[in-house]
Short mmCIF file of C-alpha atoms in Angstrom, two decimals:
data_model
loop_
_atom_site.label_atom_id
_atom_site.label_comp_id
_atom_site.label_asym_id
_atom_site.label_seq_id
_atom_site.Cartn_x
_atom_site.Cartn_y
_atom_site.Cartn_z
CA MET Z 1 5.45 31.35 40.06
CA ASP Z 2 5.74 27.65 40.47
CA ASN Z 3 7.72 26.19 43.34
CA ARG Z 4 10.97 25.58 41.50
CA ALA Z 5 11.02 28.93 40.16
CA LEU Z 6 10.62 30.61 43.79
CA THR Z 7 13.28 28.29 45.32
CA ALA Z 8 15.74 29.36 42.73
CA LEU Z 9 14.86 33.21 43.45
CA LEU Z 10 15.31 32.66 47.26
CA SER Z 11 18.37 30.85 46.69
CA SER Z 12 19.75 33.54 44.52
CA LEU Z 13 18.95 36.22 47.20
CA LEU Z 14 20.37 34.30 50.14
CA PRO Z 15 23.94 35.52 49.35
CA GLU Z 16 22.94 39.21 49.30
CA LEU Z 17 21.34 39.08 52.83
CA LEU Z 18 24.46 37.18 54.29
CA LEU Z 19 26.62 39.89 53.01
CA LEU Z 20 24.28 42.66 54.39
CA LEU Z 21 24.48 40.85 57.84
CA LEU Z 22 28.12 40.56 57.69
CA LEU Z 23 28.42 44.41 56.79
CA ILE Z 24 26.30 45.48 59.61
CA SER Z 25 27.83 43.16 62.21
CA PRO Z 26 30.49 44.32 64.62
CA LEU Z 27 32.98 41.99 62.79
CA ALA Z 28 32.62 44.25 59.74
CA ALA Z 29 35.64 46.31 60.33
CA ASP Z 30 37.75 43.14 60.65
CA ASN Z 31 39.38 41.85 57.59
CA PHE Z 32 36.68 39.39 56.11
CA SER Z 33 39.26 36.82 54.92
CA SER Z 34 41.05 36.91 57.98
CA PRO Z 35 41.44 33.54 59.91
CA ALA Z 36 40.58 35.34 62.99
CA ASN Z 37 37.11 36.15 61.91
CA PRO Z 38 35.21 33.19 63.02
CA LEU Z 39 31.97 33.91 60.75
CA SER Z 40 34.22 33.98 57.64
CA PRO Z 41 34.23 30.41 56.64
CA LEU Z 42 30.64 29.88 57.81
CA ILE Z 43 29.57 32.69 55.35
CA ILE Z 44 31.70 31.39 52.66
CA HIS Z 45 30.20 27.98 53.25
CA PHE Z 46 26.54 29.55 52.90
CA LEU Z 47 27.59 31.74 49.93
CA SER Z 48 28.77 28.74 48.00
CA ILE Z 49 25.75 26.36 48.97
CA SER Z 50 23.29 28.91 47.92
CA GLN Z 51 24.87 29.97 44.69
CA THR Z 52 25.27 26.23 43.70
CA ALA Z 53 21.53 25.51 44.73
CA ALA Z 54 20.35 28.47 42.70
CA THR Z 55 22.20 27.15 39.66
CA ILE Z 56 21.17 23.66 40.06
CA SER Z 57 17.54 24.82 40.35
CA LEU Z 58 17.68 26.87 37.18
CA LEU Z 59 19.64 24.23 35.16
CA SER Z 60 17.27 21.62 36.61
CA ASP Z 61 14.28 23.56 35.32
CA ASN Z 62 15.80 24.30 31.87
CA ARG Z 63 16.57 20.64 31.44
CA LYS Z 64 13.13 19.74 32.14
CA ARG Z 65 11.77 22.07 29.60
CA SER Z 66 13.96 20.94 27.09
CA ARG Z 67 13.02 17.19 27.48
CA SER Z 68 9.24 17.93 27.87
CA PRO Z 69 8.34 21.07 25.80
CA GLU Z 70 4.84 20.94 26.52
CA SER Z 71 2.15 23.73 25.87
CA ASP Z 72 0.91 25.96 28.55
CA ASP Z 73 -2.27 24.62 27.84
CA PRO Z 74 -2.85 21.24 29.67
CA THR Z 75 -4.93 20.09 26.74
CA ALA Z 76 -2.36 20.47 24.19
CA GLY Z 77 -1.46 16.70 24.21
CA ILE Z 78 -3.67 13.67 23.97
CA GLY Z 79 -2.97 10.64 26.26
CA PRO Z 80 0.37 9.95 27.46
CA SER Z 81 3.04 12.74 27.64
CA LYS Z 82 5.08 10.96 24.96
CA LEU Z 83 2.45 12.12 22.27
CA ARG Z 84 2.56 15.78 23.26
CA ARG Z 85 3.78 18.29 20.74
CA THR Z 86 7.61 18.81 21.03
CA ALA Z 87 9.19 22.37 20.23
CA GLY Z 88 9.35 23.20 16.61
CA GLU Z 89 6.42 20.96 15.49
CA THR Z 90 3.38 22.67 14.11
CA ASP Z 91 0.23 22.62 15.85
CA PHE Z 92 -1.12 19.72 13.87
CA ALA Z 93 1.76 17.50 13.89
CA ILE Z 94 0.12 15.26 16.52
CA PRO Z 95 -3.40 15.72 16.45
CA ARG Z 96 -5.64 15.92 19.82
CA ASN Z 97 -8.74 14.18 18.47
CA PRO Z 98 -8.83 10.65 18.57
CA ASP Z 99 -10.57 10.41 15.23
CA SER Z 100 -8.18 12.87 13.73
CA PHE Z 101 -5.32 10.59 15.28
CA ASN Z 102 -6.76 7.53 13.23
CA LEU Z 103 -6.77 9.59 10.04
CA CYS Z 104 -3.20 10.79 10.33
CA PHE Z 105 -1.60 7.32 11.59
CA ASN Z 106 -4.29 4.65 10.79
CA MET Z 107 -4.02 3.57 14.48
CA ASN Z 108 -5.12 4.71 17.90
CA SER Z 109 -2.73 6.58 20.27
CA SER Z 110 -2.06 3.51 22.55
CA THR Z 111 -0.66 1.73 19.50
CA PHE Z 112 1.23 4.56 18.21
CA GLU Z 113 3.07 4.77 21.81
CA TRP Z 114 3.69 0.90 21.90
CA LEU Z 115 5.29 1.11 18.63
CA SER Z 116 7.48 4.01 19.64
CA SER Z 117 8.74 2.05 22.56
CA LEU Z 118 9.21 -0.91 20.41
CA LEU Z 119 10.98 0.64 17.51
CA GLU Z 120 12.80 3.40 19.40
CA PRO Z 121 16.39 1.62 19.38
CA LEU Z 122 16.00 0.73 15.73
CA LEU Z 123 14.75 3.80 14.24
CA GLU Z 124 17.63 5.96 16.23
CA CYS Z 125 20.43 3.85 15.55
CA ARG Z 126 21.27 4.49 11.75
CA ASP Z 127 21.25 8.11 11.25
CA PRO Z 128 23.17 9.71 8.42
CA VAL Z 129 26.93 9.53 9.08
CA ASN Z 130 28.16 12.65 10.88
CA SER Z 131 24.79 14.15 10.70
CA PRO Z 132 22.49 12.87 13.47
CA LEU Z 133 19.06 14.01 13.10
CA ASN Z 134 18.30 14.98 16.79
CA LEU Z 135 14.51 14.06 16.29
CA PRO Z 136 12.53 12.34 19.32
CA VAL Z 137 11.35 8.63 18.10
CA GLU Z 138 7.82 9.87 18.29
CA THR Z 139 8.54 12.38 15.49
CA ARG Z 140 10.31 9.72 13.42
CA LEU Z 141 7.57 7.35 13.78
CA GLY Z 142 4.96 10.12 13.07
CA VAL Z 143 6.50 11.19 9.82
CA GLY Z 144 6.75 7.55 8.65
CA LEU Z 145 3.40 6.77 9.43
CA PHE Z 146 1.64 9.81 8.27
CA ARG Z 147 3.26 9.10 4.78
CA LEU Z 148 1.90 5.40 5.06
CA ALA Z 149 -1.41 6.38 6.24
CA THR Z 150 -2.08 9.48 4.05
CA GLY Z 151 0.14 9.13 1.03
CA SER Z 152 1.01 12.83 1.46
CA ASP Z 153 3.80 14.13 -0.65
CA TYR Z 154 7.17 14.97 1.17
CA GLY Z 155 6.70 18.72 1.06
CA LYS Z 156 3.44 18.56 3.01
CA ILE Z 157 4.97 16.14 5.46
CA ALA Z 158 8.08 18.32 5.98
CA ARG Z 159 5.79 21.40 6.66
CA ARG Z 160 3.46 19.37 9.03
CA PHE Z 161 6.39 18.15 11.12
CA ASN Z 162 8.86 21.05 10.77
CA VAL Z 163 11.80 19.03 9.04
CA SER Z 164 13.30 19.21 5.77
CA GLU Z 165 12.25 17.22 2.79
CA PRO Z 166 15.26 14.97 2.94
CA VAL Z 167 14.76 14.31 6.71
CA ALA Z 168 11.09 13.56 6.00
CA LYS Z 169 12.08 11.07 3.28
CA PHE Z 170 14.78 9.28 5.58
CA CYS Z 171 12.30 8.76 8.27
CA VAL Z 172 9.87 7.30 5.94
CA ASN Z 173 12.43 4.90 4.25
CA GLN Z 174 13.90 3.99 7.75
CA LEU Z 175 10.78 3.09 9.12
CA CYS Z 176 9.97 0.77 6.19
CA ARG Z 177 13.32 -0.68 6.27
CA VAL Z 178 13.13 -1.42 10.13
CA LEU Z 179 9.63 -3.07 9.67
CA CYS Z 180 10.53 -5.15 6.82
CA THR Z 181 13.92 -6.13 7.98
CA ASN Z 182 13.30 -6.86 11.69
CA PHE Z 183 9.52 -7.78 11.73
CA ARG Z 184 8.85 -9.45 8.65
CA PHE Z 185 7.99 -12.76 10.75
CA TRP Z 186 4.72 -10.83 11.43
CA VAL Z 187 3.68 -11.78 8.24
CA GLY Z 188 5.46 -15.09 7.94
CA PHE Z 189 3.39 -18.18 7.30
CA PRO Z 190 2.11 -20.23 10.53
CA THR Z 191 3.76 -23.37 11.82
CA PRO Z 192 1.82 -26.42 11.82
CA ASN Z 193 0.63 -25.94 15.50
CA GLU Z 194 -0.56 -22.36 14.58
CA LEU Z 195 -2.46 -23.69 11.58
CA ASN Z 196 -4.72 -25.65 13.77
CA PRO Z 197 -6.89 -22.56 15.21
CA ILE Z 198 -6.93 -21.35 11.51
CA THR Z 199 -8.48 -24.40 10.25
CA GLU Z 200 -10.91 -24.54 12.95
CA SER Z 201 -12.25 -21.04 12.33
CA PHE Z 202 -12.70 -21.77 8.76
CA GLU Z 203 -14.71 -24.71 9.64
CA THR Z 204 -16.97 -23.09 12.09
CA LEU Z 205 -17.54 -20.44 9.55
CA THR Z 206 -18.48 -22.69 6.57
CA GLY Z 207 -18.15 -26.14 7.40
CA LEU Z 208 -15.20 -26.85 5.30
CA PRO Z 209 -12.51 -28.62 7.02
CA ASN Z 210 -8.81 -28.26 6.80
CA CYS Z 211 -8.78 -24.98 4.84
CA CYS Z 212 -5.59 -23.09 5.94
CA GLY Z 213 -6.36 -19.73 4.20
CA VAL Z 214 -7.53 -17.62 1.35
CA ILE Z 215 -5.29 -16.73 -1.41
CA HIS Z 216 -5.84 -13.69 -3.62
CA CYS Z 217 -3.82 -11.47 -5.99
CA THR Z 218 -4.45 -7.72 -6.26
CA ARG Z 219 -2.71 -4.80 -7.72
CA PHE Z 220 -1.43 -1.51 -6.62
CA MET Z 221 -0.47 1.25 -8.99
CA ILE Z 222 2.44 3.50 -9.49
CA MET Z 223 3.37 6.43 -11.64
CA LYS Z 224 6.31 5.76 -13.87
CA LEU Z 225 9.27 8.41 -12.96
CA VAL Z 226 9.56 9.16 -16.50
CA SER Z 227 6.06 10.27 -17.24
CA ILE Z 228 3.33 11.23 -14.66
CA ASP Z 229 0.59 10.23 -17.36
CA GLU Z 230 1.73 6.62 -17.27
CA GLN Z 231 0.82 4.18 -14.61
CA GLU Z 232 2.20 0.48 -13.98
CA PRO Z 233 0.43 -2.23 -11.89
CA ILE Z 234 2.36 -4.01 -9.07
CA ALA Z 235 0.90 -7.36 -8.09
CA ALA Z 236 0.97 -8.78 -4.63
CA GLN Z 237 -0.20 -12.27 -3.73
CA ILE Z 238 -1.65 -12.35 -0.21
CA VAL Z 239 -3.09 -15.37 1.85
CA SER Z 240 -5.44 -14.40 4.71
CA ASP Z 241 -7.14 -16.41 7.52
CA SER Z 242 -10.90 -15.79 8.57
CA SER Z 243 -10.06 -12.73 10.71
CA SER Z 244 -8.44 -11.05 7.40
CA LYS Z 245 -5.00 -11.41 9.35
CA ILE Z 246 -2.21 -11.91 6.57
CA LEU Z 247 -0.49 -15.22 6.58
CA SER Z 248 1.75 -14.63 3.75
CA ILE Z 249 2.55 -11.84 1.36
CA VAL Z 250 4.87 -11.53 -1.68
CA ALA Z 251 4.86 -8.48 -3.80
CA GLY Z 252 6.74 -6.74 -6.77
CA PHE Z 253 5.33 -8.98 -9.61
CA ASN Z 254 4.39 -7.50 -13.05
CA GLY Z 255 0.84 -6.48 -12.57
CA THR Z 256 -0.02 -7.26 -16.03
CA LYS Z 257 0.53 -10.98 -15.44
CA GLY Z 258 -2.30 -13.29 -14.60
CA ASN Z 259 -2.59 -14.94 -11.39
CA GLN Z 260 -1.67 -18.32 -12.37
CA LEU Z 261 1.98 -17.17 -13.59
CA ILE Z 262 2.33 -14.89 -10.32
CA LEU Z 263 1.64 -18.02 -8.33
CA LYS Z 264 3.96 -20.21 -10.20
CA SER Z 265 6.75 -17.54 -9.59
CA SER Z 266 6.09 -17.28 -5.95
CA SER Z 267 8.11 -18.80 -3.10
CA LEU Z 268 4.85 -19.98 -1.59
CA TYR Z 269 4.18 -22.27 -4.57
CA ASN Z 270 7.42 -23.66 -4.43
CA ASP Z 271 7.29 -24.39 -0.68
CA ILE Z 272 4.06 -26.08 -1.04
CA LYS Z 273 5.03 -28.20 -3.90
CA SER Z 274 8.20 -29.25 -1.94
CA THR Z 275 5.99 -30.05 1.16
CA SER Z 276 7.91 -27.25 3.12
CA LEU Z 277 4.18 -25.89 3.91
CA LEU Z 278 0.82 -27.68 4.31
CA ASN Z 279 2.37 -30.76 5.18
CA SER Z 280 0.33 -31.94 8.12
CA PRO Z 281 -1.34 -35.56 7.85
CA PRO Z 282 -4.29 -35.19 5.90
CA ILE Z 283 -7.98 -35.90 6.91
CA HIS Z 284 -10.28 -38.39 5.52
CA ILE Z 285 -13.79 -37.96 4.23
CA ASN Z 286 -15.64 -40.96 2.81
CA GLY Z 287 -12.44 -42.70 2.02
CA VAL Z 288 -10.98 -39.83 0.40
CA SER Z 289 -7.71 -38.20 1.72
CA ILE Z 290 -8.23 -34.31 2.08
CA PRO Z 291 -4.70 -32.57 2.47
CA GLN Z 292 -4.42 -29.02 3.72
CA TYR Z 293 -5.34 -26.58 1.22
CA LEU Z 294 -6.01 -23.00 0.32
CA ILE Z 295 -9.24 -21.24 -1.08
CA GLY Z 296 -8.77 -19.19 -4.43
CA ASP Z 297 -10.63 -17.62 -7.17
CA GLN Z 298 -11.37 -18.37 -10.71
CA GLY Z 299 -7.96 -16.98 -11.63
CA TYR Z 300 -6.36 -20.26 -10.29
CA PRO Z 301 -6.32 -23.82 -11.45
CA VAL Z 302 -7.97 -26.33 -9.18
CA LEU Z 303 -5.13 -28.46 -7.33
CA PRO Z 304 -5.22 -31.01 -4.49
CA TRP Z 305 -4.13 -27.85 -2.04
CA LEU Z 306 -6.11 -25.27 -4.07
CA MET Z 307 -9.91 -25.27 -4.17
CA VAL Z 308 -11.64 -22.86 -6.67
CA PRO Z 309 -15.43 -22.55 -7.29
CA PHE Z 310 -17.31 -24.86 -9.36
CA ASP Z 311 -18.31 -23.34 -12.75
CA GLN Z 312 -22.10 -22.85 -13.34
CA PRO Z 313 -23.28 -25.24 -10.32
CA VAL Z 314 -26.59 -26.74 -10.37
CA ALA Z 315 -29.25 -24.91 -8.28
CA ASN Z 316 -29.63 -26.45 -4.84
CA SER Z 317 -26.65 -28.93 -5.41
CA TYR Z 318 -23.68 -29.62 -3.25
CA GLU Z 319 -21.86 -27.68 -5.69
CA GLU Z 320 -23.83 -24.79 -5.37
CA SER Z 321 -23.42 -25.07 -1.59
CA PHE Z 322 -19.64 -25.29 -1.79
CA ASN Z 323 -19.53 -22.07 -4.11
CA SER Z 324 -21.74 -20.27 -1.16
CA ALA Z 325 -19.12 -21.27 1.42
CA HIS Z 326 -16.20 -20.54 -1.04
CA ASP Z 327 -17.56 -16.99 -1.45
CA LEU Z 328 -17.95 -16.42 2.21
CA MET Z 329 -14.35 -17.18 2.67
CA MET Z 330 -13.09 -15.16 -0.19
CA VAL Z 331 -14.79 -12.19 1.47
CA CYS Z 332 -11.96 -12.71 4.11
CA GLY Z 333 -9.39 -12.07 1.47
CA PHE Z 334 -11.23 -9.19 0.05
CA ARG Z 335 -11.41 -7.71 3.54
CA THR Z 336 -7.75 -7.84 3.86
CA VAL Z 337 -7.01 -6.39 0.37
CA ASP Z 338 -9.40 -3.43 1.29
CA SER Z 339 -7.87 -2.83 4.40
CA LEU Z 340 -4.41 -2.54 2.96
CA LYS Z 341 -5.90 0.07 0.48
CA LYS Z 342 -6.95 2.12 3.37
CA TRP Z 343 -3.44 2.92 3.72
CA GLY Z 344 -3.20 6.21 1.67
CA VAL Z 345 0.19 5.34 0.16
CA LEU Z 346 -1.65 2.04 -1.57
CA SER Z 347 -4.63 3.71 -2.17
CA LYS Z 348 -3.66 5.77 -5.32
CA PRO Z 349 -0.81 5.72 -7.93
CA ILE Z 350 2.30 7.05 -6.33
CA LYS Z 351 5.27 8.24 -8.04
CA GLU Z 352 8.13 5.84 -6.72
CA GLU Z 353 10.43 3.43 -7.81
CA ILE Z 354 8.98 -0.26 -7.80
CA LYS Z 355 11.28 -1.43 -4.83
CA THR Z 356 9.93 1.74 -2.81
CA MET Z 357 6.52 0.64 -3.59
CA VAL Z 358 7.24 -3.12 -2.75
CA ALA Z 359 8.60 -1.63 0.95
CA TYR Z 360 5.45 0.25 1.38
CA ILE Z 361 3.19 -3.02 0.61
CA GLY Z 362 5.41 -5.06 3.07
CA ALA Z 363 5.60 -2.26 5.83
CA CYS Z 364 1.67 -1.65 5.62
CA SER Z 365 1.07 -5.49 5.83
CA ILE Z 366 3.30 -5.84 8.85
CA LEU Z 367 1.46 -2.82 10.60
CA HIS Z 368 -1.90 -4.61 9.64
CA ASN Z 369 -1.19 -7.59 11.39
CA ALA Z 370 0.33 -5.77 14.41
CA LEU Z 371 -2.76 -3.79 14.68
CA LEU Z 372 -5.00 -6.88 14.74
CA THR Z 373 -2.80 -8.50 17.23
CA ARG Z 374 -3.44 -5.48 19.52
CA GLU Z 375 -7.01 -5.64 18.77
CA ASP Z 376 -6.75 -2.07 17.20
CA TYR Z 377 -9.17 -2.12 14.27
CA SER Z 378 -8.49 1.47 13.11
CA CYS Z 379 -7.55 0.25 9.64
CA LEU Z 380 -9.55 -2.99 9.32
CA SER Z 381 -12.15 -2.35 6.55
CA ASP Z 382 -15.62 -2.04 7.89
CA LYS Z 383 -17.30 -2.37 4.33
CA SER Z 384 -19.95 -4.72 3.69
CA ASP Z 385 -19.55 -8.07 2.20
CA ASP Z 386 -21.52 -7.07 -0.85
CA TYR Z 387 -19.25 -4.05 -1.30
CA LEU Z 388 -16.10 -6.00 -1.02
CA ARG Z 389 -17.40 -8.55 -3.55
CA SER Z 390 -18.26 -5.93 -6.12
CA CYS Z 391 -14.95 -4.01 -5.89
CA HIS Z 392 -12.38 -7.04 -5.44
CA SER Z 393 -13.91 -9.97 -7.20
CA HIS Z 394 -12.69 -8.82 -10.59
CA ASP Z 395 -9.24 -8.86 -9.37
CA HIS Z 396 -8.54 -12.34 -10.72
CA ARG Z 397 -6.92 -12.44 -14.07
CA VAL Z 398 -7.25 -15.79 -15.92
CA ASP Z 399 -4.46 -17.00 -17.77
CA VAL Z 400 -3.27 -20.43 -18.40
CA ASP Z 401 0.34 -21.57 -17.51
CA VAL Z 402 0.86 -24.96 -19.30
CA SER Z 403 3.23 -26.03 -16.64
CA LEU Z 404 0.61 -25.94 -14.09
CA LYS Z 405 -1.65 -28.04 -16.33
CA ASP Z 406 -1.51 -31.88 -15.18
CA ASP Z 407 -4.76 -33.91 -15.76
CA SER Z 408 -3.95 -36.18 -13.06
CA VAL Z 409 -3.18 -33.66 -10.50
CA GLU Z 410 -6.11 -31.67 -11.66
CA GLN Z 411 -8.42 -34.73 -11.53
CA LYS Z 412 -7.14 -35.25 -7.92
CA GLY Z 413 -7.96 -31.84 -6.93
CA ILE Z 414 -11.67 -32.19 -8.66
CA GLU Z 415 -12.19 -35.28 -6.49
CA ILE Z 416 -11.17 -33.54 -3.27
CA ARG Z 417 -13.62 -30.60 -3.91
CA LYS Z 418 -16.35 -32.84 -4.83
CA VAL Z 419 -16.16 -34.71 -1.30
CA LEU Z 420 -15.51 -31.00 0.35
CA SER Z 421 -18.72 -29.92 -1.22
CA THR Z 422 -20.77 -32.69 0.77
CA ARG Z 423 -19.49 -30.98 4.09
CA ALA Z 424 -20.48 -27.41 2.70
CA ARG Z 425 -23.95 -28.88 2.21
CA ARG Z 426 -24.14 -30.16 5.77
CA CYS Z 427 -23.50 -26.64 7.24
CA SER Z 428 -25.81 -24.63 4.74
#
């Protein structure tokens, strides 16, 4: 018996002992409630105190159990007490094994706890009107992350976390809403000062100066709601740095369109064209002005701020060295895409509306950057460079947007690329 239970038992027996003493004492024949009895107020005081103590002890024990409904098995939880199973959850809702934890949530337990603390007020403040969920934040977060990490259907999620399917869906949507509304700055394009370490990192990697990121377009599949046999591609345009962190992402485009058309339709294109982005002073190489630029694949045109590989370069030439450096940088973008597709909800066709799929892409992108910031590499792709090239280099879709075709602009881009190739040669 633990100390709290023993205290409660002794406190409850004390009134009986006092009454027994009163009955066998010489004063027992006197009127107990009589003011003439000098012991009556003292005994009443002890009776009151002992009963109150017993009640408080039992209530405190019950409240403690309701707040921390842990298993009798001391190994039932993993890590912090916040992650232990709560009453009503199934045995496997919060896994014990760290590897299983990563499989369920695509992060380690410390990141899960950090997210719980960060998101708690936001996840709990918008329950359905007149129908509060009365779920701890760990369960709310666990439901949402389990859907994103595994792509499981709502029936399986509901059974695992012992909630109804509507509640499971609410928790998933609420997590995506909170992330995409309150934390979208985690995937915002860097400020000029923030770009400096990014350009330095790319230059260290390849010798190419002033590169601010790798742009890549990929497709995610959804099943049409009217027919599970029909699938529809949703395109996402992503800019990454050398660590595969996402610098910019826009999603929801018709995936049958080519990369040029998607680029032209994006806010990134308009911001660069209006000099709202990539507007730092250029550097100069051999008398040529080199602005800040991005690296892209053959699905894009060559522009002063967008460098694509040379077509069929001569062996052992500057152009071949440039393509080798370009290829190494593109792998950073491929790794970003492959990491996003490790989230189960993005790895396979999901039967959802387009807007919901876009929310999934946004939420997983934000979580991707959050994990990298915390040096939690649970969901960073560990595939080889060759594997990433073979899987993602075919993502580009070549089309020609005549509005992007400008001979003078193209010529300027070609000139910049030619000068840059001399730097790639020096580092090869």
